[in-house]
Amino acid sequence: MTTLGPEHWTAIILALITLFGTVVGAIFTWLGGLNKRTAEMRSRLEKLERRDRLSWLYIRSLIDHAYRHGALPLPEPPEGWNEKDD
């Protein structure tokens, strides 16, 4: 049985360090992408929630207007109420 010399162990250790570095790099890259997607979804959710609150307030004002004023012109919708969903 042949034993490995120090030059072989050095190559094996370097290969293991390289493999570990590659795996850690891939994990950090994946986590960075996940963080970016999470931030984008959070931003979109906040925008949609804001639009939902504006819709609720506008529709509530229409209902109040209909009960109080009858045939008078309707109030204008709030700014950003009818934005497109990206």
PDB file of C-alpha atoms in Angstrom:
ATOM      1  CA  MET A   1       0.000   0.000   0.000  1.00  0.00           C
ATOM      2  CA  THR A   2       1.333   3.371  -1.018  1.00  0.00           C
ATOM      3  CA  THR A   3       1.012   6.384   1.245  1.00  0.00           C
ATOM      4  CA  LEU A   4       0.455   9.870  -0.075  1.00  0.00           C
ATOM      5  CA  GLY A   5       3.274  12.333   0.229  1.00  0.00           C
ATOM      6  CA  PRO A   6       2.985  15.905   1.506  1.00  0.00           C
ATOM      7  CA  GLU A   7       2.589  17.276  -2.031  1.00  0.00           C
ATOM      8  CA  HIS A   8      -0.553  15.151  -2.501  1.00  0.00           C
ATOM      9  CA  TRP A   9      -2.046  16.245   0.814  1.00  0.00           C
ATOM     10  CA  THR A  10      -1.440  19.869  -0.130  1.00  0.00           C
ATOM     11  CA  ALA A  11      -3.299  19.381  -3.407  1.00  0.00           C
ATOM     12  CA  ILE A  12      -6.179  17.643  -1.623  1.00  0.00           C
ATOM     13  CA  ILE A  13      -6.427  20.379   1.014  1.00  0.00           C
ATOM     14  CA  LEU A  14      -6.373  23.089  -1.671  1.00  0.00           C
ATOM     15  CA  ALA A  15      -9.099  21.258  -3.605  1.00  0.00           C
ATOM     16  CA  LEU A  16     -11.265  21.030  -0.472  1.00  0.00           C
ATOM     17  CA  ILE A  17     -10.738  24.735   0.306  1.00  0.00           C
ATOM     18  CA  THR A  18     -11.671  25.617  -3.276  1.00  0.00           C
ATOM     19  CA  LEU A  19     -14.772  23.429  -3.106  1.00  0.00           C
ATOM     20  CA  PHE A  20     -15.807  24.998   0.208  1.00  0.00           C
ATOM     21  CA  GLY A  21     -15.250  28.506  -1.199  1.00  0.00           C
ATOM     22  CA  THR A  22     -17.328  27.699  -4.271  1.00  0.00           C
ATOM     23  CA  VAL A  23     -20.198  26.354  -2.173  1.00  0.00           C
ATOM     24  CA  VAL A  24     -20.104  29.356   0.176  1.00  0.00           C
ATOM     25  CA  GLY A  25     -19.989  31.731  -2.818  1.00  0.00           C
ATOM     26  CA  ALA A  26     -22.975  30.019  -4.409  1.00  0.00           C
ATOM     27  CA  ILE A  27     -24.929  30.241  -1.146  1.00  0.00           C
ATOM     28  CA  PHE A  28     -24.158  33.963  -0.763  1.00  0.00           C
ATOM     29  CA  THR A  29     -25.153  34.596  -4.380  1.00  0.00           C
ATOM     30  CA  TRP A  30     -28.447  32.768  -3.839  1.00  0.00           C
ATOM     31  CA  LEU A  31     -29.100  34.686  -0.608  1.00  0.00           C
ATOM     32  CA  GLY A  32     -28.378  37.981  -2.380  1.00  0.00           C
ATOM     33  CA  GLY A  33     -30.899  37.153  -5.100  1.00  0.00           C
ATOM     34  CA  LEU A  34     -33.436  36.077  -2.489  1.00  0.00           C
ATOM     35  CA  ASN A  35     -32.930  39.338  -0.604  1.00  0.00           C
ATOM     36  CA  LYS A  36     -33.428  41.354  -3.796  1.00  0.00           C
ATOM     37  CA  ARG A  37     -36.631  39.489  -4.697  1.00  0.00           C
ATOM     38  CA  THR A  38     -37.916  39.900  -1.148  1.00  0.00           C
ATOM     39  CA  ALA A  39     -37.264  43.653  -1.263  1.00  0.00           C
ATOM     40  CA  GLU A  40     -39.039  43.923  -4.627  1.00  0.00           C
ATOM     41  CA  MET A  41     -42.048  41.977  -3.341  1.00  0.00           C
ATOM     42  CA  ARG A  42     -42.168  44.063  -0.160  1.00  0.00           C
ATOM     43  CA  SER A  43     -42.110  47.257  -2.213  1.00  0.00           C
ATOM     44  CA  ARG A  44     -44.872  45.972  -4.497  1.00  0.00           C
ATOM     45  CA  LEU A  45     -46.958  44.861  -1.524  1.00  0.00           C
ATOM     46  CA  GLU A  46     -46.649  48.291   0.119  1.00  0.00           C
ATOM     47  CA  LYS A  47     -47.703  49.951  -3.142  1.00  0.00           C
ATOM     48  CA  LEU A  48     -50.721  47.653  -3.502  1.00  0.00           C
ATOM     49  CA  GLU A  49     -51.730  48.160   0.128  1.00  0.00           C
ATOM     50  CA  ARG A  50     -51.517  51.934  -0.333  1.00  0.00           C
ATOM     51  CA  ARG A  51     -53.703  51.692  -3.438  1.00  0.00           C
ATOM     52  CA  ASP A  52     -56.152  49.481  -1.552  1.00  0.00           C
ATOM     53  CA  ARG A  53     -56.446  52.028   1.269  1.00  0.00           C
ATOM     54  CA  LEU A  54     -56.975  54.828  -1.276  1.00  0.00           C
ATOM     55  CA  SER A  55     -59.660  52.754  -2.996  1.00  0.00           C
ATOM     56  CA  TRP A  56     -61.423  52.103   0.279  1.00  0.00           C
ATOM     57  CA  LEU A  57     -61.358  55.798   1.232  1.00  0.00           C
ATOM     58  CA  TYR A  58     -62.569  56.891  -2.198  1.00  0.00           C
ATOM     59  CA  ILE A  59     -65.396  54.350  -2.302  1.00  0.00           C
ATOM     60  CA  ARG A  60     -66.367  55.293   1.255  1.00  0.00           C
ATOM     61  CA  SER A  61     -66.501  58.966   0.206  1.00  0.00           C
ATOM     62  CA  LEU A  62     -68.710  58.016  -2.771  1.00  0.00           C
ATOM     63  CA  ILE A  63     -71.117  56.187  -0.475  1.00  0.00           C
ATOM     64  CA  ASP A  64     -71.192  59.123   1.957  1.00  0.00           C
ATOM     65  CA  HIS A  65     -71.674  61.550  -0.919  1.00  0.00           C
ATOM     66  CA  ALA A  66     -74.574  59.546  -2.331  1.00  0.00           C
ATOM     67  CA  TYR A  67     -76.356  59.545   1.032  1.00  0.00           C
ATOM     68  CA  ARG A  68     -75.739  63.208   1.853  1.00  0.00           C
ATOM     69  CA  HIS A  69     -75.858  65.058  -1.452  1.00  0.00           C
ATOM     70  CA  GLY A  70     -77.887  62.943  -3.836  1.00  0.00           C
ATOM     71  CA  ALA A  71     -77.554  64.331  -7.371  1.00  0.00           C
ATOM     72  CA  LEU A  72     -74.512  66.618  -6.917  1.00  0.00           C
ATOM     73  CA  PRO A  73     -71.372  65.746  -8.936  1.00  0.00           C
ATOM     74  CA  LEU A  74     -69.191  63.006  -7.488  1.00  0.00           C
ATOM     75  CA  PRO A  75     -65.883  63.822  -5.778  1.00  0.00           C
ATOM     76  CA  GLU A  76     -62.676  63.275  -7.746  1.00  0.00           C
ATOM     77  CA  PRO A  77     -60.661  60.113  -7.031  1.00  0.00           C
ATOM     78  CA  PRO A  78     -57.457  60.556  -4.997  1.00  0.00           C
ATOM     79  CA  GLU A  79     -54.055  60.843  -6.631  1.00  0.00           C
ATOM     80  CA  GLY A  80     -52.672  57.421  -7.625  1.00  0.00           C
ATOM     81  CA  TRP A  81     -55.991  55.658  -7.110  1.00  0.00           C
ATOM     82  CA  ASN A  82     -56.185  54.161 -10.600  1.00  0.00           C
ATOM     83  CA  GLU A  83     -52.506  53.303 -11.171  1.00  0.00           C
ATOM     84  CA  LYS A  84     -51.586  50.246 -13.202  1.00  0.00           C
ATOM     85  CA  ASP A  85     -50.320  47.224 -11.298  1.00  0.00           C
ATOM     86  CA  ASP A  86     -46.758  46.499 -12.468  1.00  0.00           C
TER      87      ASP A  86
END
